[in-house]
Amino acid sequence: MPALDLSLSSVELTRLICDIPSVSGDEKSLADAIFAEVSVLNHLEVYRDGDTIVARTNLGRAQRVVIAGHIDTVPINGNVPTRSLEIDGEPFLWGRGTVDMKAGVAVQLKLAAELVAPRVDITWMWYDHEEVDADLNGLTRLARTRPDLFAGDFAILGEPSNGEVEGGCNGNLRAIVRTHGVRAHSARSWIGENAIHKAAPILTRLAEYEPRDVAVEGLVYREGLNAVRINGGIAGNVIPDLCEVEVNYRFAPSRDLAEAAEHVREVFAGFEVDVVDAAAGARPGLDAPLAQEFLAAVGAEPRPKYGWTDVARFSALGVPAVNYGPGDPHLAHHDEERVPLQQIDAVERGLRAWLATS
């Protein structure tokens, strides 16, 4: 089993963690290494569910903060092991997972080991299967078996945010918009009805669609409605009788799932619309007292999170949550994924200053 050393700096710990491959479904080696380190820390109560690990302080503090990070990555593409590089004089760590989100996990592990008597009780969560279907997600499983572990007054997800605070997140909905026709030989196309041709108005509506910018609790979320896949066709000499356009709707957290689905159906009125996947967004929650203290301590100006993240899981449970971690989210999943060393240090200092201050 690979070994970690929580006495190392967060930067060196990031390198170690990234060099333990943990593509979704193959997290066990990294989970074993994390469990081996945190389970011997006397100030933490440790619980493991598959490859999800939870470690908690129980100091009787008046408030509790949940700090979570996923340990899996998207597939490796020649970008492990990690390596150091410099861009315009700034040092980076390059490799799969450096941004999404093992640098954040490294910071969390470092602080979990060293904050023996924090100002609030802390629940640390390291979970599996974030990069794949939601029903496989370690937090989904944990919410079914141990919902009590999510209890808290505030939550932080270590998703990459360039070391800034990103409040809440957009919701995410996928729908299939269908057209139907009649099959025929393409040499006698007038006998049939071409379902692909009938999809033209769907694409026109998408091209003409004007997404909203929506202010929610002081943050402006940008929406988007886009075609992401088209399926249709039977053979090179057959008029197709079915065409399916898959659309993805990213919607502001001011809308719930029912409102988001209704909006998509309104845009494609007259067509068959089947919502196949949906996840609610999360409101920023920055008016919570702990959130205000956190923002002041780290000196960050909050921004909206355009993508969907697991902060929505906490928000749905009534726990206000933000994204705060090192790394540029634009480089998440990129083959040139890399994190500035300065951001790893800055996020560690920010969290440490807030959590350790009495």
Coordinates of C-alpha atoms in Angstrom, one line a residue:
M1 CA 0.0 0.0 0.0
P2 CA 1.4 3.5 -0.9
A3 CA 2.2 5.5 2.2
L4 CA 1.4 9.2 3.0
D5 CA 3.2 11.4 5.4
L6 CA 1.0 14.1 6.9
S7 CA 4.0 15.9 8.4
L8 CA 5.0 17.0 4.9
S9 CA 4.0 20.3 3.4
S10 CA 0.7 20.5 1.6
V11 CA 2.6 20.9 -1.7
E12 CA 4.6 17.7 -1.2
L13 CA 1.5 15.9 0.1
T14 CA -0.3 17.0 -3.1
R15 CA 2.5 15.4 -5.2
L16 CA 2.3 12.1 -3.2
I17 CA -1.5 12.0 -3.5
C18 CA -1.5 12.7 -7.2
D19 CA 1.1 10.0 -7.9
I20 CA -1.3 7.4 -6.4
P21 CA -3.7 6.8 -9.4
S22 CA -7.3 7.0 -8.3
V23 CA -9.5 7.2 -11.4
S24 CA -13.1 6.8 -10.5
G25 CA -13.7 3.2 -9.5
D26 CA -10.0 2.7 -8.6
E27 CA -9.8 4.8 -5.4
K28 CA -9.0 2.0 -3.0
S29 CA -5.2 2.5 -2.8
L30 CA -5.6 6.1 -2.1
A31 CA -8.5 5.6 0.3
D32 CA -6.4 2.9 2.2
A33 CA -3.5 5.4 2.5
I34 CA -5.7 8.1 3.8
F35 CA -7.4 5.8 6.3
A36 CA -4.1 4.5 7.5
E37 CA -2.9 8.1 8.4
V38 CA -6.1 9.5 9.9
S39 CA -7.2 6.4 11.9
V40 CA -4.2 6.8 14.2
L41 CA -4.9 10.4 15.1
N42 CA -6.3 10.4 18.6
H43 CA -8.2 13.7 18.3
L44 CA -10.4 12.3 15.5
E45 CA -13.2 9.8 15.4
V46 CA -12.9 7.9 12.1
Y47 CA -15.6 6.2 10.0
R48 CA -15.1 4.4 6.7
D49 CA -17.8 3.4 4.1
G50 CA -16.2 1.8 1.1
D51 CA -13.7 4.3 -0.2
T52 CA -15.3 7.2 1.6
I53 CA -13.6 8.3 4.9
V54 CA -15.0 10.6 7.5
A55 CA -13.0 11.9 10.4
R56 CA -14.5 14.2 13.1
T57 CA -13.5 16.1 16.2
N58 CA -15.9 15.9 19.1
L59 CA -14.8 18.7 21.4
G60 CA -18.3 19.9 22.3
R61 CA -17.9 23.2 20.4
A62 CA -21.0 25.3 19.8
Q63 CA -20.7 25.0 16.0
R64 CA -19.6 22.4 13.5
V65 CA -18.1 22.9 10.0
V66 CA -18.0 20.1 7.4
I67 CA -15.0 20.2 5.0
A68 CA -15.1 17.7 2.1
G69 CA -13.1 16.7 -1.0
H70 CA -13.3 13.9 -3.5
I71 CA -10.3 11.6 -4.1
D72 CA -11.1 10.3 -7.6
T73 CA -10.0 11.8 -10.9
V74 CA -11.0 11.5 -14.5
P75 CA -8.9 9.1 -16.6
I76 CA -5.1 9.6 -16.8
N77 CA -3.7 10.6 -20.2
G78 CA 0.1 10.6 -19.8
N79 CA 0.0 13.1 -17.0
V80 CA 1.1 10.9 -14.0
P81 CA 3.5 11.0 -12.4
T82 CA 3.5 14.7 -11.5
R83 CA 6.3 17.1 -12.3
S84 CA 7.3 20.6 -11.3
L85 CA 7.4 23.4 -13.9
E86 CA 7.7 27.1 -14.0
I87 CA 5.5 29.5 -16.1
D88 CA 6.6 33.1 -16.2
G89 CA 8.7 32.5 -13.1
E90 CA 5.8 31.1 -11.1
P91 CA 6.2 27.5 -9.8
F92 CA 3.5 24.9 -10.6
L93 CA 2.8 21.2 -9.9
W94 CA 1.6 19.6 -13.2
G95 CA -0.3 16.3 -13.5
R96 CA -3.7 14.6 -13.3
G97 CA -5.6 15.6 -10.2
T98 CA -3.4 18.6 -9.2
V99 CA -6.4 20.9 -9.9
D100 CA -9.4 18.6 -9.5
M101 CA -9.0 18.2 -6.7
K102 CA -6.1 16.5 -4.9
A103 CA -4.4 19.8 -3.9
G104 CA -7.5 20.6 -2.0
V105 CA -7.5 17.1 -0.4
A106 CA -3.9 17.5 0.6
V107 CA -4.6 20.8 2.4
Q108 CA -7.5 19.1 4.2
L109 CA -5.4 16.1 5.3
K110 CA -2.6 18.4 6.5
L111 CA -5.1 20.5 8.6
A112 CA -7.0 17.4 9.8
A113 CA -3.8 16.1 11.3
E114 CA -2.6 19.4 12.8
L115 CA -5.7 21.1 14.1
V116 CA -6.1 19.2 17.3
A117 CA -8.2 21.8 19.1
P118 CA -9.9 24.0 16.4
R119 CA -12.3 26.8 17.3
V120 CA -15.3 24.8 15.9
D121 CA -15.8 21.1 15.7
I122 CA -14.9 19.8 12.2
T123 CA -16.1 16.9 10.1
W124 CA -13.6 16.0 7.4
M125 CA -14.9 14.0 4.4
W126 CA -12.9 12.3 1.7
Y127 CA -15.1 10.6 -0.8
D128 CA -15.1 8.4 -3.9
H129 CA -16.8 8.4 -7.4
E130 CA -17.4 12.1 -7.7
E131 CA -16.5 12.2 -11.4
V132 CA -19.1 9.6 -12.5
D133 CA -22.8 9.0 -12.2
A134 CA -24.4 10.6 -9.1
D135 CA -25.8 7.3 -7.8
L136 CA -22.2 6.0 -7.4
N137 CA -21.0 9.1 -5.6
G138 CA -19.7 8.4 -2.1
L139 CA -21.7 11.2 -0.6
T140 CA -24.9 9.8 -2.1
R141 CA -24.2 6.5 -0.4
L142 CA -23.2 8.1 2.9
A143 CA -26.3 10.3 2.9
R144 CA -28.4 7.0 2.8
T145 CA -26.4 5.2 5.5
R146 CA -25.2 7.9 7.8
P147 CA -27.1 11.2 7.2
D148 CA -26.1 12.3 10.7
L149 CA -22.5 12.8 9.5
F150 CA -23.6 15.7 7.3
A151 CA -24.8 17.7 10.3
G152 CA -23.1 21.1 10.4
D153 CA -23.6 24.9 10.5
F154 CA -21.5 25.5 7.4
A155 CA -19.7 23.4 4.8
I156 CA -16.7 23.9 2.5
L157 CA -16.0 21.8 -0.6
G158 CA -12.4 21.9 -1.8
E159 CA -13.3 22.1 -5.5
P160 CA -10.8 24.3 -7.5
S161 CA -11.8 27.9 -7.3
N162 CA -8.4 29.7 -7.9
G163 CA -8.1 30.1 -4.2
E164 CA -11.2 32.3 -4.2
V165 CA -14.6 31.6 -2.6
E166 CA -17.4 30.5 -4.9
G167 CA -20.8 30.5 -3.4
G168 CA -23.5 27.9 -4.2
C169 CA -23.7 26.5 -7.7
N170 CA -25.9 26.3 -10.8
G171 CA -28.3 23.5 -11.2
N172 CA -27.8 21.0 -14.0
L173 CA -30.5 19.3 -16.2
R174 CA -30.3 17.1 -19.2
A175 CA -33.2 16.4 -21.5
I176 CA -33.8 14.5 -24.8
V177 CA -35.9 16.4 -27.4
R178 CA -37.3 14.0 -30.0
T179 CA -38.7 14.1 -33.5
H180 CA -40.4 11.2 -35.2
G181 CA -40.7 10.3 -38.9
V182 CA -41.4 7.4 -41.2
R183 CA -38.7 5.1 -42.6
A184 CA -38.3 4.7 -46.3
H185 CA -35.6 3.9 -48.9
S186 CA -33.5 7.0 -49.5
A187 CA -34.0 6.5 -53.3
R188 CA -37.8 7.1 -52.7
S189 CA -37.5 9.6 -49.8
W190 CA -40.9 11.2 -50.6
I191 CA -42.5 8.0 -49.3
G192 CA -41.0 8.6 -45.8
E193 CA -40.6 11.5 -43.3
N194 CA -37.1 12.5 -42.3
A195 CA -36.9 12.8 -38.5
I196 CA -33.5 14.4 -38.7
H197 CA -34.8 17.2 -40.9
K198 CA -37.6 17.8 -38.5
A199 CA -35.0 18.5 -35.8
A200 CA -33.9 21.7 -37.6
P201 CA -36.3 23.9 -35.5
I202 CA -34.8 22.5 -32.3
L203 CA -31.4 23.7 -33.3
T204 CA -32.8 27.1 -34.4
R205 CA -34.4 27.6 -31.0
L206 CA -31.1 26.7 -29.3
A207 CA -29.1 29.1 -31.6
E208 CA -31.5 31.9 -30.9
Y209 CA -31.9 31.2 -27.2
E210 CA -30.7 34.1 -24.9
P211 CA -29.4 32.8 -21.6
R212 CA -30.1 34.8 -18.4
D213 CA -27.8 36.3 -15.9
V214 CA -29.5 35.9 -12.6
A215 CA -28.7 37.7 -9.3
V216 CA -29.1 35.4 -6.3
E217 CA -28.2 36.8 -2.9
G218 CA -25.7 39.2 -4.4
L219 CA -24.0 36.8 -6.8
V220 CA -24.8 36.8 -10.5
Y221 CA -25.1 33.3 -12.0
R222 CA -24.9 32.8 -15.8
E223 CA -27.2 30.2 -17.3
G224 CA -26.8 28.2 -20.5
L225 CA -28.9 26.0 -22.7
N226 CA -27.0 23.9 -25.3
A227 CA -27.2 20.9 -27.5
V228 CA -24.6 18.4 -26.4
R229 CA -25.4 15.4 -28.5
I230 CA -27.5 14.4 -31.6
N231 CA -28.5 10.8 -32.4
G232 CA -30.3 9.8 -35.5
G233 CA -30.0 7.6 -38.6
I234 CA -30.3 3.9 -39.4
A235 CA -28.2 3.2 -42.5
G236 CA -26.8 5.1 -45.5
N237 CA -29.8 4.4 -47.6
V238 CA -32.7 4.7 -45.1
I239 CA -34.7 7.8 -44.2
P240 CA -34.5 8.0 -40.4
D241 CA -37.7 7.7 -38.4
L242 CA -36.2 9.1 -35.1
C243 CA -33.9 11.9 -34.1
E244 CA -32.9 12.7 -30.5
V245 CA -31.2 16.0 -29.5
E246 CA -29.7 15.9 -26.0
V247 CA -29.7 19.4 -24.4
N248 CA -28.0 20.5 -21.2
Y249 CA -29.5 23.3 -19.2
R250 CA -27.4 25.0 -16.5
F251 CA -29.8 27.1 -14.4
A252 CA -29.4 29.6 -11.6
P253 CA -30.1 28.3 -8.0
S254 CA -33.2 30.6 -7.9
R255 CA -35.0 27.9 -9.9
D256 CA -35.9 24.5 -8.5
L257 CA -36.0 21.3 -10.5
A258 CA -39.6 21.6 -11.4
E259 CA -39.2 25.2 -12.7
A260 CA -36.1 24.2 -14.7
A261 CA -37.9 21.3 -16.4
E262 CA -40.9 23.5 -17.2
H263 CA -38.6 26.1 -18.7
V264 CA -37.0 23.5 -21.0
R265 CA -40.4 22.2 -22.1
E266 CA -41.6 25.8 -22.8
V267 CA -38.5 26.4 -25.0
F268 CA -39.2 23.2 -27.0
A269 CA -43.0 23.5 -27.0
G270 CA -44.5 21.2 -29.7
F271 CA -41.7 18.6 -29.4
E272 CA -41.5 15.5 -27.2
V273 CA -39.2 16.4 -24.3
D274 CA -37.9 13.8 -21.8
V275 CA -35.9 15.0 -18.8
V276 CA -33.4 12.2 -18.1
D277 CA -31.2 13.7 -15.4
A278 CA -31.4 16.7 -13.1
A279 CA -29.6 18.1 -10.0
A280 CA -30.7 21.2 -8.1
G281 CA -28.4 24.1 -7.6
A282 CA -27.4 25.6 -4.3
R283 CA -28.0 29.1 -3.1
P284 CA -24.9 30.9 -1.9
G285 CA -25.7 30.8 1.8
L286 CA -23.2 33.6 2.4
D287 CA -25.4 35.4 4.9
A288 CA -24.8 32.6 7.5
P289 CA -22.7 33.9 10.4
L290 CA -20.0 31.3 9.9
A291 CA -19.8 32.1 6.2
Q292 CA -19.3 35.8 7.0
E293 CA -16.5 34.9 9.5
F294 CA -14.9 32.7 6.9
L295 CA -15.0 35.3 4.2
A296 CA -13.4 37.9 6.5
A297 CA -10.7 35.4 7.7
V298 CA -9.6 34.4 4.2
G299 CA -10.0 37.9 2.7
A300 CA -11.9 36.7 -0.3
E301 CA -14.5 38.3 -2.5
P302 CA -17.2 35.7 -3.2
R303 CA -18.0 34.7 -6.7
P304 CA -20.7 32.5 -8.2
K305 CA -20.0 28.8 -9.1
Y306 CA -21.2 28.2 -12.7
G307 CA -20.7 24.4 -12.6
W308 CA -22.6 22.0 -10.4
T309 CA -20.7 20.7 -7.4
D310 CA -21.5 18.7 -4.3
V311 CA -22.2 21.9 -2.3
A312 CA -25.7 21.3 -3.6
R313 CA -25.9 18.1 -1.5
F314 CA -25.2 20.1 1.7
S315 CA -27.6 22.9 0.7
A316 CA -30.4 20.4 0.2
L317 CA -29.8 19.3 3.8
G318 CA -30.0 22.9 5.1
V319 CA -26.3 23.4 5.4
P320 CA -25.0 26.5 3.7
A321 CA -21.9 25.6 1.6
V322 CA -19.2 27.2 -0.5
N323 CA -16.4 26.0 -2.9
Y324 CA -12.9 27.0 -1.8
G325 CA -9.8 25.3 -3.1
P326 CA -6.5 25.8 -5.1
G327 CA -6.4 25.4 -8.8
D328 CA -8.0 27.0 -11.9
P329 CA -11.3 25.3 -12.7
H330 CA -10.7 25.9 -16.4
L331 CA -7.8 23.4 -16.1
A332 CA -9.9 20.7 -14.4
H333 CA -9.8 17.5 -16.6
H334 CA -7.4 19.2 -18.9
D335 CA -4.3 17.3 -20.1
E336 CA -2.2 20.2 -19.0
E337 CA -3.8 20.3 -15.5
R338 CA -1.5 22.2 -13.1
V339 CA -1.8 24.1 -9.9
P340 CA 0.2 27.1 -8.7
L341 CA 2.1 26.2 -5.5
Q342 CA 1.3 29.6 -4.1
Q343 CA -2.5 28.8 -4.2
I344 CA -2.0 25.6 -2.3
D345 CA -0.1 27.5 0.4
A346 CA -2.7 30.4 0.4
V347 CA -5.7 28.1 0.9
E348 CA -3.9 26.2 3.7
R349 CA -3.1 29.5 5.4
G350 CA -6.6 30.8 5.0
L351 CA -8.3 27.8 6.4
R352 CA -5.8 27.4 9.2
A353 CA -6.2 31.1 10.3
W354 CA -10.0 30.8 10.4
L355 CA -10.2 27.4 12.0
A356 CA -7.5 27.8 14.5
T357 CA -8.5 31.3 15.7
S358 CA -10.2 31.3 19.1

